[in-house]
XYZ file of C-alpha atoms in Angstrom:
576
model
C -14.092 18.812 -9.217
C -11.348 17.350 -10.976
C -10.291 13.776 -10.016
C -7.019 13.825 -11.865
C -3.736 14.169 -10.193
C -1.593 16.275 -12.738
C 1.180 18.744 -12.660
C -1.657 21.394 -13.438
C -3.776 20.087 -10.641
C -0.816 20.281 -8.396
C -0.138 23.881 -9.187
C -3.662 24.836 -8.419
C -3.343 22.944 -5.209
C -0.307 24.971 -4.076
C -2.166 28.261 -4.945
C -4.936 27.210 -2.646
C -2.778 26.116 0.071
C -1.448 29.640 0.163
C -4.747 31.613 -0.112
C -7.318 29.588 1.782
C -7.977 28.551 5.286
C -8.804 24.914 5.739
C -10.832 23.072 8.178
C -8.536 20.058 8.129
C -4.888 19.892 6.993
C -3.394 16.338 6.681
C 0.220 15.808 6.847
C 1.224 12.542 5.327
C 0.084 10.760 2.065
C 0.279 7.179 2.928
C -3.052 4.969 3.373
C -3.710 6.549 6.711
C -3.300 10.223 5.579
C -5.082 9.446 2.120
C -8.040 7.851 4.195
C -8.193 10.758 6.402
C -8.324 13.226 3.433
C -11.252 11.365 1.946
C -13.059 10.839 5.278
C -12.930 14.830 6.038
C -13.774 15.805 2.580
C -16.723 13.600 2.225
C -17.819 15.158 5.486
C -18.108 18.575 3.861
C -14.978 19.666 5.413
C -12.414 21.925 3.500
C -9.506 19.587 3.332
C -6.006 19.646 2.310
C -3.420 16.900 2.387
C 0.323 17.137 1.467
C 3.113 14.440 1.257
C 6.878 15.073 1.152
C 7.544 12.393 -1.278
C 5.236 10.639 -3.880
C 2.051 9.427 -2.791
C 2.278 5.959 -0.704
C 6.021 6.197 -1.135
C 6.640 4.968 2.438
C 5.135 2.080 4.351
C 1.970 2.120 2.061
C 3.875 0.968 -1.042
C 5.991 -1.709 0.815
C 3.386 -3.781 2.548
C 2.540 -7.503 2.183
C -0.112 -6.106 -0.329
C -2.941 -7.914 1.767
C -6.279 -6.975 3.163
C -6.735 -9.411 6.115
C -8.292 -9.841 9.429
C -5.062 -11.004 11.383
C -5.849 -14.663 11.696
C -2.935 -14.651 14.195
C -4.379 -12.270 16.559
C -6.995 -14.794 17.524
C -4.464 -16.727 19.484
C -4.022 -13.609 21.573
C -7.881 -13.548 21.933
C -7.864 -10.185 20.275
C -11.575 -10.835 19.018
C -12.677 -7.139 18.740
C -9.604 -6.247 16.684
C -10.125 -9.237 14.367
C -13.811 -8.531 13.895
C -13.140 -4.899 13.101
C -10.497 -5.924 10.351
C -12.812 -8.541 9.003
C -15.589 -6.081 8.697
C -13.350 -3.699 6.871
C -12.339 -6.410 4.596
C -15.759 -7.075 3.692
C -16.545 -3.474 2.962
C -13.549 -3.243 0.635
C -14.405 -6.457 -1.071
C -18.040 -5.436 -1.768
C -18.663 -1.795 -1.481
C -15.647 0.407 -1.371
C -12.995 -0.955 -3.636
C -14.365 -4.276 -5.268
C -12.048 -3.572 -8.393
C -8.703 -3.154 -6.227
C -9.350 -5.835 -3.536
C -9.571 -9.548 -4.525
C -10.401 -12.576 -2.348
C -7.397 -14.952 -2.066
C -7.473 -18.518 -0.881
C -4.489 -19.600 1.509
C -3.682 -23.150 2.644
C -2.708 -23.601 6.321
C -0.633 -26.842 6.418
C -1.227 -28.978 9.501
C 1.364 -31.511 10.776
C -0.794 -33.094 13.537
C -3.976 -35.229 12.707
C -6.133 -34.508 15.691
C -5.190 -31.805 18.079
C -3.762 -29.359 15.677
C -6.455 -29.794 13.187
C -9.133 -29.256 15.936
C -7.676 -26.030 17.301
C -6.968 -24.603 14.007
C -10.346 -25.490 12.700
C -11.879 -23.554 15.740
C -9.783 -20.631 14.992
C -10.436 -20.511 11.353
C -14.135 -21.106 11.967
C -14.234 -18.268 14.478
C -12.415 -16.106 11.876
C -15.232 -16.903 9.378
C -17.857 -16.456 11.894
C -16.636 -12.916 12.694
C -16.334 -11.997 8.872
C -19.791 -13.046 8.269
C -21.132 -10.959 11.223
C -18.879 -7.894 10.164
C -20.417 -8.268 6.518
C -23.933 -7.741 7.900
C -24.540 -11.462 8.042
C -23.551 -12.575 4.596
C -20.274 -14.163 3.061
C -17.946 -12.064 1.258
C -15.429 -14.946 0.898
C -15.912 -18.744 1.103
C -15.591 -20.199 4.451
C -12.832 -22.688 5.580
C -12.420 -26.048 3.884
C -10.664 -29.066 5.391
C -8.352 -30.857 2.882
C -6.690 -34.134 3.052
C -2.915 -34.262 2.389
C -3.815 -35.278 -1.261
C -6.354 -32.519 -1.494
C -3.857 -29.977 -0.410
C -1.358 -31.079 -2.828
C -3.816 -30.938 -5.606
C -3.875 -27.087 -4.678
C -0.428 -26.778 -4.096
C 1.819 -29.328 -5.943
C 4.956 -27.820 -4.994
C 4.595 -28.468 -1.231
C 7.021 -30.765 0.342
C 5.487 -34.266 1.203
C 6.681 -34.188 4.770
C 5.323 -30.528 5.297
C 1.849 -31.608 6.121
C -0.504 -34.196 6.838
C -3.592 -32.264 5.598
C -4.541 -28.557 5.361
C -7.260 -26.012 6.065
C -8.072 -23.662 3.204
C -9.219 -20.276 4.288
C -9.666 -16.950 2.540
C -8.241 -13.218 2.936
C -7.901 -10.758 0.249
C -4.976 -8.872 -1.722
C -4.540 -5.420 -3.009
C -2.112 -3.364 -4.719
C -1.261 -1.046 -1.804
C 0.134 1.912 -3.847
C -2.789 1.956 -6.178
C -5.279 1.802 -3.300
C -3.689 5.062 -1.837
C -3.512 6.854 -5.062
C -7.222 6.008 -5.675
C -7.998 7.280 -2.116
C -6.345 10.611 -2.906
C -8.119 10.889 -6.301
C -11.574 10.143 -4.559
C -10.729 12.880 -2.156
C -10.236 15.326 -4.896
C -13.736 14.203 -5.957
C -15.123 15.656 -2.800
C -13.094 18.753 -2.952
C -9.837 17.988 -1.230
C -6.662 19.831 -2.169
C -3.669 17.733 -2.629
C -0.086 18.036 -3.360
C 2.837 15.599 -3.269
C 6.451 16.539 -3.035
C 5.274 19.256 -0.604
C 7.103 18.977 2.652
C 6.108 20.339 6.037
C 9.114 22.535 7.470
C 7.585 24.134 10.492
C 4.446 24.205 12.381
C 3.486 27.808 13.488
C 0.976 28.703 16.360
C -1.364 31.772 16.796
C -1.123 34.102 19.756
C -2.991 31.879 22.030
C -0.560 29.031 21.434
C -2.849 26.896 19.257
C -1.332 25.330 15.964
C -2.515 27.455 13.122
C -1.433 25.391 10.051
C 1.944 24.608 8.510
C 4.624 25.963 6.526
C 5.423 23.798 3.521
C 8.007 23.547 0.888
C 7.323 22.821 -2.680
C 10.294 20.453 -3.408
C 9.875 21.123 -7.270
C 10.717 24.570 -7.049
C 11.732 25.373 -3.641
C 9.053 27.868 -2.838
C 7.536 27.956 0.822
C 3.967 28.611 1.543
C 2.149 29.085 4.733
C -1.021 26.950 5.012
C -3.731 28.085 7.404
C -5.919 25.243 9.139
C -8.278 24.957 11.850
C -7.087 21.440 12.484
C -3.929 19.590 11.677
C -3.597 15.929 11.583
C -0.061 14.165 11.642
C -0.329 10.882 9.815
C 3.263 10.374 8.962
C 3.910 6.824 10.042
C 7.660 6.161 11.125
C 8.110 10.079 10.742
C 5.489 10.754 13.467
C 7.945 11.901 16.009
C 9.937 14.083 13.601
C 6.625 15.821 12.553
C 5.705 16.163 16.328
C 9.112 17.940 17.030
C 7.994 20.708 14.710
C 5.061 21.510 16.726
C 6.996 22.028 19.962
C 5.527 20.810 23.390
C 5.776 17.620 25.117
C 2.804 15.856 23.551
C 2.420 13.072 20.966
C 3.119 9.621 20.072
C 6.368 7.418 20.290
C 6.880 5.273 17.325
C 9.519 2.644 16.498
C 10.195 1.437 13.024
C 10.261 -2.470 12.418
C 11.413 -3.727 8.987
C 9.554 -6.152 7.007
C 10.926 -7.568 3.700
C 9.426 -9.365 0.754
C 10.773 -11.145 -2.177
C 9.319 -11.778 -5.706
C 9.547 -14.791 -7.797
C 8.014 -15.504 -11.321
C 4.472 -17.107 -11.343
C 5.808 -20.176 -13.029
C 8.457 -20.920 -10.329
C 5.883 -22.446 -7.986
C 3.270 -24.605 -8.930
C 0.208 -23.885 -7.115
C -3.326 -22.367 -7.499
C -3.510 -21.089 -3.953
C -1.450 -19.054 -1.529
C 0.052 -20.366 1.810
C 0.010 -19.069 5.400
C 2.796 -20.459 7.790
C 3.410 -19.605 11.461
C 7.218 -19.089 12.047
C 9.124 -18.818 15.226
C 9.289 -15.036 14.889
C 6.026 -14.139 12.950
C 4.270 -15.506 9.970
C 5.131 -16.085 6.422
C 2.776 -15.614 3.389
C 3.366 -16.921 0.046
C 0.994 -15.011 -2.167
C 0.199 -15.558 -5.725
C -0.490 -12.665 -8.181
C -1.174 -12.730 -11.835
C 2.458 -12.678 -12.961
C 4.403 -13.379 -9.944
C 4.573 -14.661 -6.307
C 5.198 -12.406 -3.189
C 6.814 -14.136 -0.253
C 7.434 -12.469 3.156
C 7.783 -11.135 5.734
C 10.434 -10.319 8.488
C 9.921 -8.261 11.724
C 13.240 -6.763 12.808
C 14.178 -3.179 14.514
C 15.477 -0.764 11.997
C 17.639 2.207 13.061
C 18.832 3.637 9.933
C 17.538 6.388 7.797
C 13.755 6.139 7.385
C 13.455 7.162 3.664
C 14.741 4.144 1.879
C 14.764 0.970 4.022
C 16.096 -2.106 2.180
C 16.595 -5.631 2.643
C 19.881 -7.180 3.472
C 21.575 -10.428 2.333
C 20.399 -11.919 5.715
C 16.908 -10.742 5.272
C 16.611 -12.590 1.941
C 18.284 -15.704 3.142
C 15.781 -15.837 6.138
C 12.711 -15.593 3.835
C 14.167 -18.235 1.654
C 14.782 -20.462 4.501
C 11.217 -20.308 5.757
C 9.825 -20.620 2.385
C 12.096 -23.638 1.682
C 10.879 -25.426 4.672
C 7.662 -26.226 2.817
C 8.618 -26.063 -0.891
C 9.716 -29.333 -2.427
C 11.648 -27.679 -5.052
C 13.725 -25.100 -3.150
C 13.964 -21.592 -4.284
C 17.257 -19.860 -4.470
C 18.415 -16.210 -5.017
C 18.654 -16.796 -8.697
C 14.941 -17.245 -8.645
C 14.278 -13.993 -7.159
C 13.110 -11.184 -9.699
C 12.495 -8.462 -7.067
C 12.443 -7.295 -3.513
C 11.409 -4.636 -1.087
C 11.439 -3.440 2.497
C 9.038 -1.422 4.499
C 8.892 0.055 7.839
C 5.861 -0.714 10.248
C 5.309 2.293 12.523
C 5.192 0.191 15.742
C 3.219 2.057 18.501
C 4.900 2.312 21.777
C 2.519 1.681 24.917
C 2.452 5.198 26.320
C 1.924 8.670 24.709
C 4.634 11.282 25.522
C 2.445 13.448 27.539
C 0.053 11.674 29.459
C -1.919 14.745 30.333
C -3.032 15.105 26.740
C -6.424 13.654 25.594
C -5.950 10.363 23.799
C -8.024 7.609 22.180
C -6.376 4.235 22.221
C -7.464 1.195 19.973
C -6.001 -2.230 19.994
C -3.738 -1.331 17.276
C -3.738 2.512 16.735
C -3.748 5.538 18.972
C -4.891 9.241 18.351
C -3.627 11.948 20.451
C -3.281 15.694 20.998
C 0.160 16.761 20.140
C -0.804 20.421 20.909
C -4.025 22.365 20.826
C -4.948 22.327 17.166
C -2.771 19.383 16.131
C -3.455 15.595 16.646
C -1.394 12.643 15.583
C -2.420 9.125 14.693
C -0.059 6.106 14.355
C -0.310 2.325 14.391
C -2.984 0.277 12.750
C -2.630 -1.523 9.448
C -3.809 -1.033 5.924
C -6.944 -3.088 6.282
C -8.152 -0.753 8.879
C -7.085 2.504 7.367
C -10.939 3.731 7.054
C -11.656 3.167 10.815
C -8.256 5.042 11.670
C -9.270 7.869 9.401
C -12.639 8.253 10.950
C -11.088 8.094 14.530
C -8.614 10.852 13.566
C -11.239 13.181 12.099
C -13.799 12.472 15.014
C -11.011 13.121 17.569
C -9.907 16.541 15.690
C -13.458 17.853 15.380
C -14.455 16.737 19.042
C -17.626 15.026 20.128
C -20.017 17.668 19.121
C -18.360 18.518 15.799
C -18.081 14.657 14.920
C -21.727 14.245 15.706
C -22.782 17.155 13.505
C -20.603 15.840 10.663
C -20.175 12.083 10.941
C -17.939 9.830 8.943
C -19.764 8.355 5.725
C -16.975 6.566 4.169
C -18.389 3.023 5.275
C -20.323 2.715 2.160
C -18.580 5.285 -0.157
C -17.087 3.680 -3.330
C -13.688 4.693 -4.365
C -13.141 5.820 -7.901
C -13.411 2.725 -10.240
C -15.695 0.842 -7.607
C -19.066 2.448 -8.506
C -20.313 0.429 -11.617
C -17.474 -2.069 -11.615
C -19.821 -5.021 -11.961
C -21.348 -3.391 -15.250
C -17.838 -2.656 -16.541
C -16.730 -6.111 -15.846
C -19.786 -7.524 -17.754
C -18.701 -5.243 -20.767
C -14.941 -6.420 -20.689
C -15.196 -8.614 -23.671
C -16.702 -5.912 -25.832
C -13.710 -3.632 -24.815
C -11.303 -6.608 -25.459
C -12.686 -6.776 -29.047
C -12.504 -3.189 -29.553
C -9.007 -2.596 -28.571
C -7.524 -6.190 -29.287
C -7.040 -7.322 -25.883
C -7.068 -11.050 -24.386
C -8.597 -12.259 -21.347
C -5.493 -12.031 -19.124
C -4.735 -8.559 -20.056
C -8.610 -7.512 -19.386
C -8.162 -9.237 -16.110
C -5.064 -7.250 -15.355
C -6.735 -3.806 -16.527
C -9.957 -4.469 -14.511
C -8.156 -5.147 -11.382
C -6.240 -1.744 -11.784
C -9.041 0.665 -13.111
C -12.311 -0.898 -12.424
C -15.191 1.112 -13.935
C -12.920 3.745 -15.200
C -11.186 1.303 -17.679
C -13.308 2.711 -20.756
C -11.828 6.089 -19.989
C -8.368 4.754 -19.725
C -8.536 2.923 -22.956
C -10.113 5.894 -24.786
C -6.690 7.455 -24.899
C -5.802 4.815 -27.384
C -8.322 6.339 -29.742
C -6.141 9.524 -29.942
C -2.867 7.525 -29.876
C -2.915 3.994 -31.084
C 0.679 3.337 -29.984
C -0.768 3.529 -26.272
C -2.470 0.225 -27.111
C 0.770 -1.663 -27.538
C 2.403 -3.617 -24.673
C 5.616 -2.285 -23.279
C 8.419 -3.837 -25.378
C 10.358 -5.404 -22.352
C 7.360 -5.694 -20.055
C 4.363 -6.874 -21.919
C 2.133 -7.303 -18.921
C 1.695 -3.548 -18.893
C 0.283 -1.630 -21.859
C 1.787 1.755 -22.924
C -1.449 3.516 -21.967
C -0.849 2.820 -18.429
C 2.334 4.738 -18.268
C 0.333 7.585 -19.992
C -2.351 7.113 -17.284
C 0.149 7.424 -14.557
C 1.205 10.776 -15.698
C -2.169 12.272 -16.799
C -4.367 11.033 -13.846
C -2.388 9.373 -11.095
C -0.032 12.096 -10.013
C 3.462 10.644 -11.245
C 5.856 13.598 -11.585
C 9.043 11.787 -12.168
C 10.033 8.485 -13.808
C 10.763 6.792 -10.640
C 7.065 7.571 -9.546
C 5.979 5.722 -12.580
C 8.139 2.505 -12.001
C 7.852 2.188 -8.143
C 4.186 2.803 -7.587
C 2.191 2.821 -10.832
C 3.666 0.399 -13.326
C 5.542 -1.446 -10.632
C 8.501 -2.834 -12.526
C 10.897 -1.701 -9.722
C 9.824 -4.830 -7.647
C 8.291 -7.046 -10.333
C 11.099 -7.227 -12.697
C 14.455 -8.966 -12.451
C 16.436 -5.724 -13.786
C 13.946 -3.432 -11.716
C 12.671 -1.837 -14.795
C 16.021 -0.949 -16.296
C 15.223 -2.336 -19.882
C 11.880 -0.487 -19.913
C 13.417 2.961 -18.896
C 13.848 4.346 -22.402
C 10.383 3.438 -23.581
C 8.591 4.605 -20.202
C 10.528 7.783 -20.177
C 9.658 8.507 -23.881
C 5.834 8.103 -23.111
C 6.218 10.192 -19.541
C 8.118 13.064 -21.722
C 5.154 13.390 -24.014
C 2.519 13.277 -21.364
C 4.462 15.659 -18.841
C 6.159 17.749 -21.425
C 9.777 17.070 -20.536
C 12.411 18.381 -22.836
C 15.465 16.256 -23.624
C 17.615 17.219 -20.791
C 14.857 16.555 -18.307
C 14.294 13.107 -19.784
C 17.994 12.326 -19.761
C 18.062 13.446 -15.873
C 15.163 11.359 -15.063
C 16.664 8.293 -16.754
C 19.918 8.772 -15.223
C 18.374 9.227 -11.675
C 16.456 6.100 -11.809
C 19.419 4.018 -13.107
C 21.471 5.301 -10.137
C 18.629 4.165 -7.887
C 18.561 0.645 -9.365
C 22.393 0.464 -8.880
C 22.246 1.422 -5.201
C 19.145 -0.897 -4.457
C 20.932 -4.000 -6.034
C 24.048 -3.148 -4.203
C 22.261 -2.693 -0.757
C 20.752 -6.130 -0.972
C 24.141 -7.735 -1.039
C 25.175 -6.283 2.140
C 25.104 -8.439 5.476
C 23.662 -5.688 7.800
C 21.142 -2.880 8.034
C 23.735 -0.093 8.470
C 25.840 -1.402 5.492
C 22.815 -2.000 3.277
C 21.288 1.506 4.268
C 24.745 3.131 3.429
C 25.072 1.366 -0.036
C 21.312 2.505 -0.923
C 22.023 6.218 0.181
C 24.834 6.546 -2.509
C 21.972 7.400 -4.909
C 20.594 11.000 -4.636
C 16.881 11.580 -4.634
C 15.840 13.525 -7.508
C 14.269 16.259 -5.207
C 13.991 16.739 -1.423
C 17.457 15.088 -0.180
C 17.380 17.366 2.976
C 13.759 17.183 3.778
C 12.375 15.163 6.765
C 8.575 15.135 6.458
């Protein structure tokens, strides 16, 4: 079985979609759909997964990039929900994706000496206890530590003097969300799944008995339509859930509303601190999250009523995040400090399913329900609990007897790059010597590729130029662009710069200065001619212009209209 997402693999997948009957067809290539594809394939089910855009192009590449238990849910006494999320956090850190998920300390500033410290200590202490219990009674991250004002300022020198009297240090974890999704899809390939991006569902057919029999999909790269036969169809399309359900007809399904959350990105040197920060705000929470080369600050929580494909932050959104962050920062940040932004849509699940007569399984955060015989939908939840959601969806589709015969095994199943990660990390210095890489670059590469790193670097043996950093973005090597095209499913220049070599959100010019170099590497890897290469560059530059224009607008409708001035390179008229 191949584990490479490539144009050739995609062509073979499209052929298989038209020729075979699948046990499970998954619609949606975000973290939930990717998790379902891996869960089903690893049970031995013949599985297919299709995505209308690029893998992770929706919510799953626009999150806070955190794997967390949801500390704030303890205030609502949602102990079971928090325990479940912390158990999943532990599994991701230790067994499933230790290369992609990294423990991250946060400060929780305190402003009252006795009462606030006491109840916060109890809350964080319970958080730690639930984490240890969920990790089979061993610590996966350090437990809370109480800090004096001076101790907190040693960890976060740029905090305002009047913002705290002390702090609690606690741990969660961070993850590159899009990379997690791509790795889930590639791991599903390892266990026999068929996967095709830029493949949109256009209709849901039924057999003579009225049961959903599969889907008609359109290859957006060629315009060809394919009828896919499947015994079970699972709708995992997030904020597009209702649009997908409508294709199946009937009255069943889930009701989902879109809520926008935005983030801003700052250079790492802009804030002097060695830890992150967690703040409770009037409306939600704010995270200030350190990464190797930058800070991520967010988020917001506002209803979004515009087009679903390209949500964007407004000027008001950005001002709100800056205001909240500056309430604790001694050196206030301004728009001039921002090097990147993004906006994502949370699929907020409404309390009732559309047809109460359909069978339904309800969790505190996600729900699985029957849309029509042969088709189920899942929505809600969060990135941290994708694996539980996936297992629930497949169990529900199979029914109790089928799920008992073929149970989920993903709780201890490493993703690609996770198996053997410790051994590869122990060999890192040798790889660094062989390829001339310093410790910072090795840390960066290990956190992206894990035990696959030697294979990634082997491409440099054939083309030494791939061992050089990108000229205008030296935090990335040229080989990482090559890898995006030859193993990670990038079909277009925007796929590389948005979800794989993430300059769209991590560079002040959104990757504009790197376009020529990245396109040159991609053209060689993907076989583009000069016309195709120029088309890709022009498309991405138009996207940048529209994104920058959008974030100057004061309202969602104006920002959305500005963003939609740039056409998609394929699939403008496709919903799901």
